PDB file of C-alpha atoms in Angstrom:
ATOM      1  CA  UNK U   1     -10.452-133.617 -31.154  1.00 47.00           C
ATOM      2  CA  UNK U   2     -12.524-132.478 -28.006  1.00 52.00           C
ATOM      3  CA  UNK U   3     -11.274-129.969 -27.015  1.00 52.00           C
ATOM      4  CA  UNK U   4     -10.323-128.715 -30.783  1.00 60.00           C
ATOM      5  CA  UNK U   5     -13.588-128.650 -31.199  1.00 61.00           C
ATOM      6  CA  UNK U   6     -14.821-126.500 -28.437  1.00 62.00           C
ATOM      7  CA  UNK U   7     -11.675-124.271 -28.605  1.00 57.00           C
ATOM      8  CA  UNK U   8     -13.798-124.144 -32.206  1.00 51.00           C
ATOM      9  CA  UNK U   9     -16.885-123.394 -30.113  1.00 54.00           C
ATOM     10  CA  UNK U  10     -16.402-120.914 -28.128  1.00 52.00           C
ATOM     11  CA  UNK U  11     -14.521-118.677 -30.688  1.00 48.00           C
ATOM     12  CA  UNK U  12     -17.396-119.056 -32.979  1.00 49.00           C
ATOM     13  CA  UNK U  13     -19.955-117.425 -29.995  1.00 52.00           C
ATOM     14  CA  UNK U  14     -17.877-114.989 -28.801  1.00 45.00           C
ATOM     15  CA  UNK U  15     -17.257-113.554 -33.205  1.00 48.00           C
ATOM     16  CA  UNK U  16     -21.575-113.656 -33.360  1.00 52.00           C
ATOM     17  CA  UNK U  17     -21.244-111.937 -29.999  1.00 48.00           C
ATOM     18  CA  UNK U  18     -18.295-108.928 -31.081  1.00 48.00           C
ATOM     19  CA  UNK U  19     -20.434-106.543 -33.214  1.00 49.00           C
ATOM     20  CA  UNK U  20     -23.262-106.769 -30.199  1.00 47.00           C
ATOM     21  CA  UNK U  21     -20.404-106.346 -27.796  1.00 48.00           C
ATOM     22  CA  UNK U  22     -19.320-103.419 -29.265  1.00 50.00           C
ATOM     23  CA  UNK U  23     -22.939-102.147 -30.146  1.00 51.00           C
ATOM     24  CA  UNK U  24     -23.181-103.710 -25.534  1.00 54.00           C
ATOM     25  CA  UNK U  25     -20.962-101.116 -25.015  1.00 59.00           C
ATOM     26  CA  UNK U  26     -21.356 -97.506 -26.416  1.00 67.00           C
ATOM     27  CA  UNK U  27     -21.043 -94.034 -24.465  1.00 69.00           C
ATOM     28  CA  UNK U  28     -22.658 -91.018 -25.354  1.00 76.00           C
ATOM     29  CA  UNK U  29     -19.820 -88.476 -25.650  1.00 83.00           C
ATOM     30  CA  UNK U  30     -20.198 -84.059 -25.225  1.00 85.00           C
ATOM     31  CA  UNK U  31     -17.314 -83.331 -26.415  1.00 88.00           C
ATOM     32  CA  UNK U  32     -15.829 -80.003 -26.919  1.00 88.00           C
ATOM     33  CA  UNK U  33     -14.258 -80.051 -29.872  1.00 91.00           C
ATOM     34  CA  UNK U  34     -14.868 -81.200 -32.849  1.00 93.00           C
ATOM     35  CA  UNK U  35     -12.812 -84.884 -32.423  1.00 94.00           C
ATOM     36  CA  UNK U  36     -12.779 -85.106 -36.332  1.00 94.00           C
ATOM     37  CA  UNK U  37      -9.770 -83.569 -35.654  1.00 92.00           C
ATOM     38  CA  UNK U  38      -7.400 -85.090 -38.216  1.00 91.00           C
ATOM     39  CA  UNK U  39      -9.838 -85.317 -41.807  1.00 91.00           C
ATOM     40  CA  UNK U  40     -11.293 -88.201 -42.991  1.00 94.00           C
ATOM     41  CA  UNK U  41      -9.768 -90.140 -45.981  1.00 92.00           C
ATOM     42  CA  UNK U  42     -10.788 -93.149 -48.981  1.00 93.00           C
ATOM     43  CA  UNK U  43      -9.348 -95.363 -50.231  1.00 90.00           C
ATOM     44  CA  UNK U  44      -9.226 -98.905 -51.657  1.00 92.00           C
ATOM     45  CA  UNK U  45     -11.635 -98.261 -54.095  1.00 94.00           C
ATOM     46  CA  UNK U  46     -13.725-100.623 -56.497  1.00 96.00           C
ATOM     47  CA  UNK U  47     -16.410-101.670 -59.294  1.00 96.00           C
ATOM     48  CA  UNK U  48     -18.705-101.010 -56.170  1.00 97.00           C
ATOM     49  CA  UNK U  49     -17.246 -99.443 -53.304  1.00 97.00           C
ATOM     50  CA  UNK U  50     -14.467 -98.292 -51.761  1.00 97.00           C
ATOM     51  CA  UNK U  51     -13.551 -97.309 -47.893  1.00 97.00           C
ATOM     52  CA  UNK U  52     -13.463 -95.144 -45.282  1.00 97.00           C
ATOM     53  CA  UNK U  53     -11.971 -93.563 -42.606  1.00 96.00           C
ATOM     54  CA  UNK U  54     -11.727 -91.587 -39.997  1.00 95.00           C
ATOM     55  CA  UNK U  55     -10.070 -91.234 -36.052  1.00 95.00           C
ATOM     56  CA  UNK U  56     -12.362 -89.441 -32.787  1.00 94.00           C
ATOM     57  CA  UNK U  57     -10.047 -87.751 -30.265  1.00 93.00           C
ATOM     58  CA  UNK U  58     -10.659 -86.087 -27.564  1.00 89.00           C
ATOM     59  CA  UNK U  59      -9.904 -86.035 -23.856  1.00 85.00           C
ATOM     60  CA  UNK U  60     -13.375 -87.072 -24.092  1.00 85.00           C
ATOM     61  CA  UNK U  61     -12.711 -90.356 -24.755  1.00 86.00           C
ATOM     62  CA  UNK U  62     -10.605 -91.787 -22.525  1.00 87.00           C
ATOM     63  CA  UNK U  63     -14.420 -92.858 -19.492  1.00 85.00           C
ATOM     64  CA  UNK U  64     -15.502 -94.321 -22.744  1.00 88.00           C
ATOM     65  CA  UNK U  65     -15.247 -97.544 -24.276  1.00 90.00           C
ATOM     66  CA  UNK U  66     -16.378 -96.806 -27.602  1.00 92.00           C
ATOM     67  CA  UNK U  67     -18.654 -94.269 -29.509  1.00 92.00           C
ATOM     68  CA  UNK U  68     -21.205 -94.385 -32.053  1.00 94.00           C
ATOM     69  CA  UNK U  69     -20.088 -92.742 -35.084  1.00 95.00           C
ATOM     70  CA  UNK U  70     -22.374 -91.872 -38.198  1.00 97.00           C
ATOM     71  CA  UNK U  71     -21.427 -91.546 -41.755  1.00 98.00           C
ATOM     72  CA  UNK U  72     -23.051 -90.968 -44.800  1.00 98.00           C
ATOM     73  CA  UNK U  73     -22.122 -91.679 -48.964  1.00 98.00           C
ATOM     74  CA  UNK U  74     -23.146 -88.512 -50.614  1.00 97.00           C
ATOM     75  CA  UNK U  75     -24.300 -88.237 -54.474  1.00 93.00           C
ATOM     76  CA  UNK U  76     -20.950 -85.981 -54.931  1.00 90.00           C
ATOM     77  CA  UNK U  77     -23.596 -83.057 -56.233  1.00 90.00           C
ATOM     78  CA  UNK U  78     -25.965 -82.747 -54.191  1.00 92.00           C
ATOM     79  CA  UNK U  79     -24.818 -83.782 -51.438  1.00 90.00           C
ATOM     80  CA  UNK U  80     -28.541 -84.357 -49.726  1.00 93.00           C
ATOM     81  CA  UNK U  81     -29.380 -86.831 -51.464  1.00 95.00           C
ATOM     82  CA  UNK U  82     -27.996 -90.180 -49.452  1.00 96.00           C
ATOM     83  CA  UNK U  83     -26.996 -92.633 -51.536  1.00 97.00           C
ATOM     84  CA  UNK U  84     -25.484 -94.990 -48.258  1.00 97.00           C
ATOM     85  CA  UNK U  85     -25.906 -95.033 -45.185  1.00 97.00           C
ATOM     86  CA  UNK U  86     -24.535 -96.109 -41.749  1.00 97.00           C
ATOM     87  CA  UNK U  87     -23.450 -96.708 -37.744  1.00 96.00           C
ATOM     88  CA  UNK U  88     -19.954 -97.630 -36.310  1.00 95.00           C
ATOM     89  CA  UNK U  89     -19.069 -98.118 -32.816  1.00 93.00           C
ATOM     90  CA  UNK U  90     -15.552 -96.936 -32.321  1.00 93.00           C
ATOM     91  CA  UNK U  91     -14.155 -98.781 -30.624  1.00 92.00           C
ATOM     92  CA  UNK U  92     -10.379 -97.314 -27.928  1.00 91.00           C
ATOM     93  CA  UNK U  93      -8.970-100.796 -28.551  1.00 91.00           C
ATOM     94  CA  UNK U  94      -8.739 -99.442 -32.072  1.00 93.00           C
ATOM     95  CA  UNK U  95      -7.429 -95.799 -31.218  1.00 93.00           C
ATOM     96  CA  UNK U  96     -10.815 -94.771 -31.542  1.00 94.00           C
ATOM     97  CA  UNK U  97     -10.517 -95.295 -35.232  1.00 94.00           C
ATOM     98  CA  UNK U  98     -13.785 -95.642 -38.430  1.00 96.00           C
ATOM     99  CA  UNK U  99     -13.365 -97.642 -40.921  1.00 96.00           C
ATOM    100  CA  UNK U 100     -15.992 -98.872 -43.440  1.00 96.00           C
ATOM    101  CA  UNK U 101     -16.211-100.991 -46.109  1.00 97.00           C
ATOM    102  CA  UNK U 102     -18.762 -99.086 -48.475  1.00 98.00           C
ATOM    103  CA  UNK U 103     -20.681-101.124 -50.936  1.00 97.00           C
ATOM    104  CA  UNK U 104     -23.443-101.469 -52.811  1.00 97.00           C
ATOM    105  CA  UNK U 105     -22.499 -97.573 -55.230  1.00 98.00           C
ATOM    106  CA  UNK U 106     -22.325 -96.992 -59.088  1.00 96.00           C
ATOM    107  CA  UNK U 107     -18.036 -97.862 -60.554  1.00 95.00           C
ATOM    108  CA  UNK U 108     -16.655 -95.655 -62.061  1.00 93.00           C
ATOM    109  CA  UNK U 109     -18.959 -91.931 -60.343  1.00 95.00           C
ATOM    110  CA  UNK U 110     -17.496 -89.179 -58.098  1.00 95.00           C
ATOM    111  CA  UNK U 111     -19.368 -89.451 -54.625  1.00 98.00           C
ATOM    112  CA  UNK U 112     -18.481 -87.292 -51.112  1.00 97.00           C
ATOM    113  CA  UNK U 113     -18.915 -88.662 -48.046  1.00 98.00           C
ATOM    114  CA  UNK U 114     -19.169 -87.610 -44.097  1.00 97.00           C
ATOM    115  CA  UNK U 115     -19.017 -89.306 -40.504  1.00 98.00           C
ATOM    116  CA  UNK U 116     -21.135 -87.297 -37.668  1.00 96.00           C
ATOM    117  CA  UNK U 117     -21.155 -88.196 -34.466  1.00 94.00           C
ATOM    118  CA  UNK U 118     -22.438 -85.870 -30.878  1.00 92.00           C
ATOM    119  CA  UNK U 119     -23.887 -82.673 -32.615  1.00 93.00           C
ATOM    120  CA  UNK U 120     -19.949 -82.787 -34.702  1.00 95.00           C
ATOM    121  CA  UNK U 121     -19.744 -83.348 -38.745  1.00 96.00           C
ATOM    122  CA  UNK U 122     -16.616 -83.425 -40.392  1.00 96.00           C
ATOM    123  CA  UNK U 123     -15.001 -82.026 -42.983  1.00 94.00           C
ATOM    124  CA  UNK U 124     -16.454 -83.100 -46.871  1.00 94.00           C
ATOM    125  CA  UNK U 125     -14.574 -86.078 -48.128  1.00 94.00           C
ATOM    126  CA  UNK U 126     -14.587 -87.031 -52.401  1.00 94.00           C
ATOM    127  CA  UNK U 127     -14.309 -90.277 -53.973  1.00 95.00           C
ATOM    128  CA  UNK U 128     -14.463 -91.933 -57.345  1.00 93.00           C
ATOM    129  CA  UNK U 129     -15.184 -95.967 -57.867  1.00 95.00           C
ATOM    130  CA  UNK U 130     -14.490 -97.816 -60.123  1.00 93.00           C
ATOM    131  CA  UNK U 131     -14.677 -98.259 -63.314  1.00 91.00           C
ATOM    132  CA  UNK U 132     -16.325-102.265 -64.043  1.00 89.00           C
ATOM    133  CA  UNK U 133     -13.419-104.206 -65.762  1.00 84.00           C
ATOM    134  CA  UNK U 134     -14.728-104.745 -69.178  1.00 86.00           C
ATOM    135  CA  UNK U 135     -15.016-101.098 -69.690  1.00 83.00           C
ATOM    136  CA  UNK U 136     -11.748 -99.141 -71.600  1.00 83.00           C
ATOM    137  CA  UNK U 137     -12.209 -95.570 -70.193  1.00 80.00           C
ATOM    138  CA  UNK U 138      -9.425 -93.147 -72.709  1.00 80.00           C
ATOM    139  CA  UNK U 139      -7.852 -91.367 -69.342  1.00 76.00           C
ATOM    140  CA  UNK U 140      -7.611 -93.159 -65.687  1.00 73.00           C
ATOM    141  CA  UNK U 141      -5.308 -91.563 -62.949  1.00 74.00           C
ATOM    142  CA  UNK U 142      -4.423 -93.173 -58.984  1.00 72.00           C
ATOM    143  CA  UNK U 143      -2.442 -91.032 -56.273  1.00 73.00           C
ATOM    144  CA  UNK U 144      -1.008 -93.056 -53.787  1.00 70.00           C
ATOM    145  CA  UNK U 145      -0.263 -92.142 -50.208  1.00 68.00           C
ATOM    146  CA  UNK U 146       0.848 -93.368 -47.046  1.00 66.00           C
ATOM    147  CA  UNK U 147       1.792 -92.689 -43.108  1.00 64.00           C
ATOM    148  CA  UNK U 148       4.305 -93.979 -42.195  1.00 61.00           C
ATOM    149  CA  UNK U 149       4.228 -94.018 -37.334  1.00 57.00           C
ATOM    150  CA  UNK U 150       5.983 -90.752 -38.038  1.00 55.00           C
ATOM    151  CA  UNK U 151       6.182 -87.652 -35.044  1.00 56.00           C
ATOM    152  CA  UNK U 152       2.702 -86.428 -34.091  1.00 58.00           C
ATOM    153  CA  UNK U 153       2.486 -84.223 -38.045  1.00 54.00           C
ATOM    154  CA  UNK U 154      -0.836 -82.927 -39.487  1.00 54.00           C
ATOM    155  CA  UNK U 155       0.075 -83.233 -43.291  1.00 55.00           C
ATOM    156  CA  UNK U 156      -2.847 -82.774 -45.704  1.00 57.00           C
ATOM    157  CA  UNK U 157      -2.554 -83.672 -49.181  1.00 59.00           C
ATOM    158  CA  UNK U 158      -2.441 -81.083 -51.925  1.00 57.00           C
ATOM    159  CA  UNK U 159      -6.084 -80.469 -53.386  1.00 60.00           C
ATOM    160  CA  UNK U 160      -4.928 -81.628 -56.890  1.00 60.00           C
ATOM    161  CA  UNK U 161      -5.277 -85.710 -55.972  1.00 60.00           C
TER     162      UNK U 161
END
């Protein structure tokens, strides 16, 4: 029983230190071209938020354990009106993927978003929060896109999605 308790305490200590450790490993990087070559994506909407995604690419990443990426959510009609922002440590062991869960936003509304790193700005994405569960919208459309682990290809979704 004691060894199980000690193991649990060790795991809790590691989990508590993980965010600090990731930030301690963040290294400044100078890219020779945009690291946002795979674009941006969003999904998993809720009435008060959604998930934002991007992945950094570049040979410059071969020598660093983590890179700090800034993200912003803004009013779609006024990109200067930032409604939510933060930073994310994109780590080598996660292939420099960025996965941000955003919350605290208004429901049933369009938003814009973007990422920034080392002076580069990603393309602007557009996403939407769901209506509240008590809403009765006249129209509701969903689009679902998925990716299998196929050979490396760039697939762009239709702008009508």
